[in-house]
Amino acid sequence: MEKAAGKAAELPAKPKRGRIKCIVWDLDNTLWDGVLLEDPDVKIRPRVVEHIEALDAKGVLHSIASKNDYETAMAKLEELGLAEYFLAPQIGWNPKSTSIKVVAEALNLGLDAFAFVDDQDFERAEVAFGTPEVICVDILDLEEALERPEFQPRFVTDESARRREMYQGQILRDGLEKDFVGTNEEFLASLEMGFTIEAAKTADLQRAEELTVRTNQLNSTGRTYSYEELDALRESPDHLVLVASLTDKFGSYGKIGLALVEKGEKVWHLRMMLMSCRVMSRGVGMVLLNHVLRLAGEAGAPLRADFVETGRNRMMQITYIFAGFREVERDGAHAVLEAETSDIQPPPEYVRLEILP
C-alpha cells in the first residue's frame, strides 16, 4: 500500500454514552473517611462501595491512584474485601497523572476512557493538566457525575459482568510473557489458543455494537454501528456479519472480533473489520481477515476493504499490508484496498481455528 496521504479523517465523535471504561479512585477521604497513615481504623464509605460494585457488574473497570504506603493500603483493601476490584493499582508517591498513565498502559486503554475521583482540588487539577483527556470528579459530586451518560453503558452484556475477570487474566498473561524464556511463538503456543469465527446471532449484536464503540487501535474505519444497523446487515442476504471469539488455557477473552462484509456479484467488500485491543499481542489479527479472504475466493471474487486513517489505527493498516492488500482508490484519509484471494495464509500453528455456521 502506498504511503498514506493527508491527515487522519475527522470522524464523527464516538458516542458519549458509556465512554468511561475505567474509574481511578483516590483512597484517603475518597474511598474511606480519614487518612490511613494517621488512622489505621479508617471507615469505608458504603455508598462508594455500592457504586463500585454496580459499575463493575456493568463492565466498568476500577483502579487506584493514591499517595500512600503500598503495603499498608493494600492490606487495608484486603481487609475490607475490596482489593479484587482494582486492576493495576498505583499506590505510592508519584504524581497521580503519571499513575493514571501507568494504569492506561497496563490495561491498554486510551486516556479518554478514564475518569478520576479525588477529594482534593490540587490532585484533580494536576490530573486535568497532565492528562486532559481524563474526566475528573470531586468525590462530593460523585452521585451527580455517575448519572452522566459517559458512565452509563448502553448495553450490559454477558461479557460486561466478566470484564474485570478477563482483564485480570490478561494481566496474568502479560506477567507470564515477561518472565517467559523462549521465543514469542513458543510463548503463544504455550497459551493453547482457540479462535472461533461464526455468523453473528441476535444475542451477539449488543456486544458487536459495544466493540465498534470501544475499539480504536484495531478498527479499520473508526466507524460505530448501532444494534439496529448491525441487525439490518445480519438479516441482509447481501451481507455477512461475522464475530470472532478467543480462548486460551487461562479462560475466555470473549467476543473480540467483528467483520462486516458486502457480497457483490463481481467484488466482495469488507466494510469494516476490528479486533479488540486486548488481543493485539496474541498474533491472531490476521485469522479473521484471512477467513474473509478465503470466503471471497470461494465465491470467485476479489476482496476490497475500506480503510480510514483515524490517527489511532496504524496497527490495522499494517495487518492489511501483511495480508497482501494494496491501495486502489483514495479520497483523503479514506482508502480502498484490494487483495487477491488465490494465496491465503493458513492460521498460525499456535492457534486452533474453528468455523461455526
GROMACS .gro file of C-alpha atoms in nm:
model
  357
    1MET     CA    1   0.000   0.000   0.000
    2GLU     CA    2   0.129   0.345  -0.083
    3LYS     CA    3   0.229   0.583   0.190
    4ALA     CA    4  -0.071   0.750   0.346
    5ALA     CA    5  -0.151   1.095   0.213
    6GLY     CA    6  -0.307   1.377   0.404
    7LYS     CA    7  -0.432   1.399   0.758
    8ALA     CA    8  -0.630   1.144   0.951
    9ALA     CA    9  -1.002   1.151   0.892
   10GLU     CA   10  -1.219   1.370   1.108
   11LEU     CA   11  -1.464   1.102   1.210
   12PRO     CA   12  -1.786   1.169   1.395
   13ALA     CA   13  -1.723   1.169   1.769
   14LYS     CA   14  -1.784   0.835   1.934
   15PRO     CA   15  -2.099   0.833   2.143
   16LYS     CA   16  -2.066   0.983   2.488
   17ARG     CA   17  -2.275   0.708   2.637
   18GLY     CA   18  -2.052   0.450   2.800
   19ARG     CA   19  -1.732   0.636   2.714
   20ILE     CA   20  -1.579   0.571   3.058
   21LYS     CA   21  -1.423   0.225   3.070
   22CYS     CA   22  -1.220   0.265   3.391
   23ILE     CA   23  -1.257   0.480   3.704
   24VAL     CA   24  -0.941   0.551   3.902
   25TRP     CA   25  -1.003   0.620   4.270
   26ASP     CA   26  -0.812   0.804   4.539
   27LEU     CA   27  -0.825   0.634   4.880
   28ASP     CA   28  -0.796   0.879   5.173
   29ASN     CA   29  -1.117   1.077   5.221
   30THR     CA   30  -1.250   0.929   4.898
   31LEU     CA   31  -1.292   0.552   4.924
   32TRP     CA   32  -1.282   0.583   5.302
   33ASP     CA   33  -1.311   0.858   5.561
   34GLY     CA   34  -0.977   0.964   5.710
   35VAL     CA   35  -0.608   0.932   5.627
   36LEU     CA   36  -0.484   0.575   5.655
   37LEU     CA   37  -0.128   0.657   5.769
   38GLU     CA   38  -0.272   0.868   6.053
   39ASP     CA   39  -0.557   0.636   6.148
   40PRO     CA   40  -0.542   0.263   6.065
   41ASP     CA   41  -0.912   0.233   6.153
   42VAL     CA   42  -1.040   0.445   5.865
   43LYS     CA   43  -1.406   0.384   5.786
   44ILE     CA   44  -1.515   0.275   5.440
   45ARG     CA   45  -1.780   0.481   5.262
   46PRO     CA   46  -2.056   0.225   5.193
   47ARG     CA   47  -2.221   0.431   4.919
   48VAL     CA   48  -1.893   0.450   4.724
   49VAL     CA   49  -1.854   0.072   4.752
   50GLU     CA   50  -2.210   0.026   4.623
   51HIS     CA   51  -2.123   0.232   4.317
   52ILE     CA   52  -1.803   0.035   4.256
   53GLU     CA   53  -1.990  -0.295   4.274
   54ALA     CA   54  -2.273  -0.174   4.048
   55LEU     CA   55  -2.034  -0.032   3.787
   56ASP     CA   56  -1.823  -0.348   3.798
   57ALA     CA   57  -2.132  -0.553   3.713
   58LYS     CA   58  -2.188  -0.326   3.411
   59GLY     CA   59  -1.835  -0.384   3.285
   60VAL     CA   60  -1.675  -0.060   3.407
   61LEU     CA   61  -1.326  -0.129   3.543
   62HIS     CA   62  -1.165   0.025   3.852
   63SER     CA   63  -0.814   0.115   3.963
   64ILE     CA   64  -0.638   0.332   4.221
   65ALA     CA   65  -0.410   0.635   4.216
   66SER     CA   66  -0.327   0.714   4.578
   67LYS     CA   67  -0.037   0.880   4.756
   68ASN     CA   68   0.005   0.623   5.028
   69ASP     CA   69   0.221   0.339   5.150
   70TYR     CA   70   0.157   0.049   4.914
   71GLU     CA   71   0.174  -0.238   5.165
   72THR     CA   72  -0.041  -0.059   5.422
   73ALA     CA   73  -0.305   0.045   5.171
   74MET     CA   74  -0.327  -0.296   5.003
   75ALA     CA   75  -0.356  -0.466   5.341
   76LYS     CA   76  -0.648  -0.238   5.426
   77LEU     CA   77  -0.817  -0.309   5.092
   78GLU     CA   78  -0.775  -0.683   5.151
   79GLU     CA   79  -0.918  -0.645   5.499
   80LEU     CA   80  -1.218  -0.462   5.356
   81GLY     CA   81  -1.267  -0.726   5.084
   82LEU     CA   82  -1.219  -0.473   4.807
   83ALA     CA   83  -0.873  -0.545   4.666
   84GLU     CA   84  -1.005  -0.770   4.388
   85TYR     CA   85  -1.196  -0.483   4.227
   86PHE     CA   86  -0.887  -0.274   4.147
   87LEU     CA   87  -0.672  -0.351   3.843
   88ALA     CA   88  -0.307  -0.238   3.830
   89PRO     CA   89  -0.342  -0.017   4.141
   90GLN     CA   90  -0.087   0.265   4.164
   91ILE     CA   91  -0.014   0.340   4.530
   92GLY     CA   92   0.297   0.543   4.603
   93TRP     CA   93   0.421   0.898   4.576
   94ASN     CA   94   0.419   0.970   4.203
   95PRO     CA   95   0.200   1.242   4.052
   96LYS     CA   96  -0.146   1.099   4.001
   97SER     CA   97  -0.146   1.186   3.632
   98THR     CA   98   0.160   0.961   3.599
   99SER     CA   99  -0.019   0.685   3.790
  100ILE     CA  100  -0.319   0.705   3.558
  101LYS     CA  101  -0.090   0.678   3.254
  102VAL     CA  102   0.061   0.362   3.404
  103VAL     CA  103  -0.287   0.214   3.455
  104ALA     CA  104  -0.386   0.306   3.099
  105GLU     CA  105  -0.080   0.130   2.962
  106ALA     CA  106  -0.138  -0.178   3.178
  107LEU     CA  107  -0.498  -0.207   3.059
  108ASN     CA  108  -0.423  -0.096   2.701
  109LEU     CA  109  -0.692   0.172   2.714
  110GLY     CA  110  -0.689   0.528   2.585
  111LEU     CA  111  -0.679   0.805   2.843
  112ASP     CA  112  -1.012   0.936   2.714
  113ALA     CA  113  -1.169   0.619   2.857
  114PHE     CA  114  -1.076   0.716   3.216
  115ALA     CA  115  -1.234   0.910   3.500
  116PHE     CA  116  -1.053   1.008   3.820
  117VAL     CA  117  -1.224   1.058   4.159
  118ASP     CA  118  -1.045   1.251   4.435
  119ASP     CA  119  -1.140   1.478   4.723
  120GLN     CA  120  -0.856   1.729   4.675
  121ASP     CA  121  -0.874   2.021   4.433
  122PHE     CA  122  -0.497   2.013   4.383
  123GLU     CA  123  -0.488   1.648   4.280
  124ARG     CA  124  -0.775   1.688   4.034
  125ALA     CA  125  -0.607   1.996   3.886
  126GLU     CA  126  -0.278   1.809   3.847
  127VAL     CA  127  -0.454   1.523   3.666
  128ALA     CA  128  -0.651   1.765   3.448
  129PHE     CA  129  -0.326   1.934   3.346
  130GLY     CA  130  -0.117   1.619   3.299
  131THR     CA  131  -0.388   1.405   3.138
  132PRO     CA  132  -0.653   1.645   2.999
  133GLU     CA  133  -0.843   1.359   2.834
  134VAL     CA  134  -0.941   1.221   3.177
  135ILE     CA  135  -1.271   1.325   3.337
  136CYS     CA  136  -1.202   1.449   3.692
  137VAL     CA  137  -1.471   1.414   3.958
  138ASP     CA  138  -1.487   1.561   4.307
  139ILE     CA  139  -1.596   1.288   4.548
  140LEU     CA  140  -1.863   1.529   4.673
  141ASP     CA  141  -2.012   1.533   4.323
  142LEU     CA  142  -1.994   1.157   4.268
  143GLU     CA  143  -2.367   1.084   4.272
  144GLU     CA  144  -2.438   1.351   4.013
  145ALA     CA  145  -2.137   1.255   3.796
  146LEU     CA  146  -2.234   0.889   3.776
  147GLU     CA  147  -2.570   0.988   3.629
  148ARG     CA  148  -2.394   1.131   3.325
  149PRO     CA  149  -2.420   0.924   3.004
  150GLU     CA  150  -2.040   0.880   2.992
  151PHE     CA  151  -2.068   0.646   3.292
  152GLN     CA  152  -2.370   0.452   3.165
  153PRO     CA  153  -2.310   0.178   2.904
  154ARG     CA  154  -2.594   0.147   2.656
  155PHE     CA  155  -2.595  -0.230   2.692
  156VAL     CA  156  -2.490  -0.460   2.974
  157THR     CA  157  -2.389  -0.784   2.806
  158ASP     CA  158  -2.291  -1.121   2.948
  159GLU     CA  159  -1.931  -1.019   2.888
  160SER     CA  160  -1.976  -0.696   3.085
  161ALA     CA  161  -2.010  -0.884   3.413
  162ARG     CA  162  -1.692  -1.080   3.331
  163ARG     CA  163  -1.484  -0.788   3.204
  164ARG     CA  164  -1.279  -0.746   3.522
  165GLU     CA  165  -1.211  -1.119   3.528
  166MET     CA  166  -1.096  -1.109   3.165
  167TYR     CA  167  -0.863  -0.815   3.231
  168GLN     CA  168  -0.723  -0.989   3.538
  169GLY     CA  169  -0.647  -1.287   3.316
  170GLN     CA  170  -0.479  -1.059   3.065
  171ILE     CA  171  -0.260  -0.902   3.334
  172LEU     CA  172  -0.160  -1.254   3.443
  173ARG     CA  173  -0.074  -1.347   3.084
  174ASP     CA  174   0.131  -1.030   3.039
  175GLY     CA  175   0.327  -1.109   3.355
  176LEU     CA  176   0.396  -1.463   3.238
  177GLU     CA  177   0.506  -1.335   2.899
  178LYS     CA  178   0.764  -1.104   3.057
  179ASP     CA  179   0.911  -1.395   3.252
  180PHE     CA  180   0.889  -1.649   2.968
  181VAL     CA  181   1.220  -1.788   2.847
  182GLY     CA  182   1.190  -1.869   2.479
  183THR     CA  183   1.065  -1.722   2.152
  184ASN     CA  184   0.741  -1.529   2.114
  185GLU     CA  185   0.593  -1.811   1.907
  186GLU     CA  186   0.681  -2.062   2.179
  187PHE     CA  187   0.504  -1.844   2.435
  188LEU     CA  188   0.195  -1.810   2.213
  189ALA     CA  189   0.193  -2.187   2.160
  190SER     CA  190   0.204  -2.237   2.536
  191LEU     CA  191  -0.125  -2.047   2.568
  192GLU     CA  192  -0.319  -2.316   2.375
  193MET     CA  193  -0.538  -2.061   2.198
  194GLY     CA  194  -0.865  -2.142   2.025
  195PHE     CA  195  -1.011  -1.893   1.774
  196THR     CA  196  -1.377  -1.926   1.672
  197ILE     CA  197  -1.549  -1.746   1.381
  198GLU     CA  198  -1.925  -1.757   1.331
  199ALA     CA  199  -2.212  -1.564   1.182
  200ALA     CA  200  -2.348  -1.311   1.431
  201LYS     CA  201  -2.667  -1.406   1.608
  202THR     CA  202  -2.916  -1.167   1.767
  203ALA     CA  203  -2.758  -1.233   2.107
  204ASP     CA  204  -2.421  -1.114   1.972
  205LEU     CA  205  -2.534  -0.774   1.847
  206GLN     CA  206  -2.514  -0.583   2.174
  207ARG     CA  207  -2.153  -0.693   2.213
  208ALA     CA  208  -2.088  -0.617   1.845
  209GLU     CA  209  -2.213  -0.260   1.888
  210GLU     CA  210  -2.001  -0.230   2.202
  211LEU     CA  211  -1.693  -0.341   2.008
  212THR     CA  212  -1.742  -0.068   1.748
  213VAL     CA  213  -1.769   0.192   2.025
  214ARG     CA  214  -1.481   0.068   2.240
  215THR     CA  215  -1.223  -0.037   1.979
  216ASN     CA  216  -0.988   0.222   1.829
  217GLN     CA  217  -0.642   0.085   1.753
  218LEU     CA  218  -0.754  -0.222   1.558
  219ASN     CA  219  -1.058  -0.070   1.386
  220SER     CA  220  -1.023  -0.036   1.009
  221THR     CA  221  -1.258   0.261   0.970
  222GLY     CA  222  -1.323   0.403   1.317
  223ARG     CA  223  -1.697   0.389   1.248
  224THR     CA  224  -1.950   0.292   1.509
  225TYR     CA  225  -2.252   0.078   1.427
  226SER     CA  226  -2.571   0.064   1.627
  227TYR     CA  227  -2.751  -0.253   1.726
  228GLU     CA  228  -3.021  -0.170   1.472
  229GLU     CA  229  -2.771  -0.118   1.187
  230LEU     CA  230  -2.595  -0.444   1.267
  231ASP     CA  231  -2.923  -0.632   1.285
  232ALA     CA  232  -3.026  -0.499   0.942
  233LEU     CA  233  -2.692  -0.611   0.795
  234ARG     CA  234  -2.725  -0.951   0.964
  235GLU     CA  235  -3.067  -1.002   0.803
  236SER     CA  236  -2.950  -0.887   0.458
  237PRO     CA  237  -2.875  -1.166   0.207
  238ASP     CA  238  -2.607  -0.942   0.054
  239HIS     CA  239  -2.406  -0.906   0.375
  240LEU     CA  240  -2.215  -1.110   0.628
  241VAL     CA  241  -2.173  -1.009   0.991
  242LEU     CA  242  -1.905  -1.229   1.146
  243VAL     CA  243  -1.796  -1.236   1.509
  244ALA     CA  244  -1.479  -1.393   1.647
  245SER     CA  245  -1.402  -1.530   1.993
  246LEU     CA  246  -1.076  -1.630   2.157
  247THR     CA  247  -0.994  -1.866   2.442
  248ASP     CA  248  -0.674  -1.996   2.594
  249LYS     CA  249  -0.574  -2.218   2.885
  250PHE     CA  250  -0.648  -1.934   3.129
  251GLY     CA  251  -1.005  -1.882   3.008
  252SER     CA  252  -1.206  -1.680   2.759
  253TYR     CA  253  -1.128  -1.341   2.608
  254GLY     CA  254  -1.492  -1.325   2.496
  255LYS     CA  255  -1.609  -1.186   2.162
  256ILE     CA  256  -1.307  -0.992   2.035
  257GLY     CA  257  -1.354  -0.952   1.660
  258LEU     CA  258  -1.609  -0.825   1.408
  259ALA     CA  259  -1.618  -0.821   1.027
  260LEU     CA  260  -1.887  -0.657   0.811
  261VAL     CA  261  -1.881  -0.786   0.454
  262GLU     CA  262  -2.083  -0.679   0.150
  263LYS     CA  263  -2.114  -0.961  -0.105
  264GLY     CA  264  -2.121  -0.809  -0.452
  265GLU     CA  265  -2.162  -1.011  -0.771
  266LYS     CA  266  -1.814  -0.921  -0.900
  267VAL     CA  267  -1.636  -0.789  -0.590
  268TRP     CA  268  -1.674  -0.853  -0.220
  269HIS     CA  269  -1.620  -0.551   0.005
  270LEU     CA  270  -1.502  -0.562   0.366
  271ARG     CA  271  -1.675  -0.253   0.502
  272MET     CA  272  -1.518  -0.280   0.847
  273MET     CA  273  -1.302  -0.515   1.047
  274LEU     CA  274  -1.194  -0.475   1.406
  275MET     CA  275  -1.021  -0.669   1.678
  276SER     CA  276  -1.023  -0.589   2.049
  277CYS     CA  277  -0.704  -0.420   2.165
  278ARG     CA  278  -0.681  -0.689   2.436
  279VAL     CA  279  -0.562  -0.940   2.177
  280MET     CA  280  -0.319  -0.712   1.995
  281SER     CA  281  -0.016  -0.908   2.112
  282ARG     CA  282  -0.168  -1.253   2.054
  283GLY     CA  283  -0.088  -1.278   1.684
  284VAL     CA  284  -0.449  -1.350   1.582
  285GLY     CA  285  -0.533  -1.031   1.394
  286MET     CA  286  -0.480  -1.200   1.056
  287VAL     CA  287  -0.701  -1.500   1.128
  288LEU     CA  288  -1.037  -1.327   1.079
  289LEU     CA  289  -0.911  -1.130   0.778
  290ASN     CA  290  -0.779  -1.443   0.607
  291HIS     CA  291  -1.112  -1.618   0.668
  292VAL     CA  292  -1.294  -1.337   0.483
  293LEU     CA  293  -1.037  -1.360   0.202
  294ARG     CA  294  -1.100  -1.733   0.182
  295LEU     CA  295  -1.479  -1.687   0.161
  296ALA     CA  296  -1.441  -1.429  -0.116
  297GLY     CA  297  -1.209  -1.665  -0.303
  298GLU     CA  298  -1.460  -1.946  -0.278
  299ALA     CA  299  -1.719  -1.711  -0.431
  300GLY     CA  300  -1.476  -1.629  -0.713
  301ALA     CA  301  -1.449  -1.263  -0.619
  302PRO     CA  302  -1.159  -1.036  -0.525
  303LEU     CA  303  -1.186  -0.868  -0.185
  304ARG     CA  304  -1.178  -0.493  -0.140
  305ALA     CA  305  -1.162  -0.329   0.203
  306ASP     CA  306  -1.235   0.018   0.335
  307PHE     CA  307  -0.962   0.172   0.544
  308VAL     CA  308  -0.993   0.513   0.707
  309GLU     CA  309  -0.687   0.660   0.874
  310THR     CA  310  -0.804   0.778   1.214
  311GLY     CA  311  -0.466   0.857   1.368
  312ARG     CA  312  -0.500   0.562   1.607
  313ASN     CA  313  -0.542   0.258   1.382
  314ARG     CA  314  -0.195   0.218   1.232
  315MET     CA  315  -0.181  -0.142   1.357
  316MET     CA  316  -0.485  -0.233   1.148
  317GLN     CA  317  -0.324  -0.072   0.845
  318ILE     CA  318  -0.018  -0.294   0.898
  319THR     CA  319  -0.244  -0.601   0.926
  320TYR     CA  320  -0.391  -0.527   0.583
  321ILE     CA  321  -0.044  -0.479   0.434
  322PHE     CA  322   0.074  -0.814   0.570
  323ALA     CA  323  -0.235  -0.978   0.420
  324GLY     CA  324  -0.136  -0.855   0.072
  325PHE     CA  325  -0.374  -0.563   0.033
  326ARG     CA  326  -0.274  -0.272  -0.190
  327GLU     CA  327  -0.432   0.067  -0.234
  328VAL     CA  328  -0.654   0.106  -0.543
  329GLU     CA  329  -0.852   0.421  -0.456
  330ARG     CA  330  -0.815   0.714  -0.219
  331ASP     CA  331  -1.025   1.011  -0.114
  332GLY     CA  332  -0.838   1.199   0.157
  333ALA     CA  333  -0.797   0.970   0.456
  334HIS     CA  334  -1.037   0.710   0.311
  335ALA     CA  335  -0.859   0.443   0.109
  336VAL     CA  336  -0.996   0.140  -0.071
  337LEU     CA  337  -0.762  -0.159  -0.064
  338GLU     CA  338  -0.771  -0.478  -0.267
  339ALA     CA  339  -0.619  -0.822  -0.226
  340GLU     CA  340  -0.612  -1.131  -0.443
  341THR     CA  341  -0.773  -1.439  -0.293
  342SER     CA  342  -0.553  -1.701  -0.459
  343ASP     CA  343  -0.275  -1.720  -0.200
  344ILE     CA  344  -0.417  -1.709   0.153
  345GLN     CA  345  -0.204  -1.768   0.457
  346PRO     CA  346  -0.306  -2.055   0.688
  347PRO     CA  347  -0.371  -1.973   1.053
  348PRO     CA  348  -0.063  -1.975   1.278
  349GLU     CA  349   0.026  -2.318   1.413
  350TYR     CA  350  -0.022  -2.192   1.768
  351VAL     CA  351  -0.394  -2.118   1.708
  352ARG     CA  352  -0.669  -2.380   1.680
  353LEU     CA  353  -0.929  -2.238   1.436
  354GLU     CA  354  -1.296  -2.338   1.448
  355ILE     CA  355  -1.553  -2.214   1.196
  356LEU     CA  356  -1.917  -2.230   1.303
  357PRO     CA  357  -2.233  -2.154   1.099
   0.00000   0.00000   0.00000
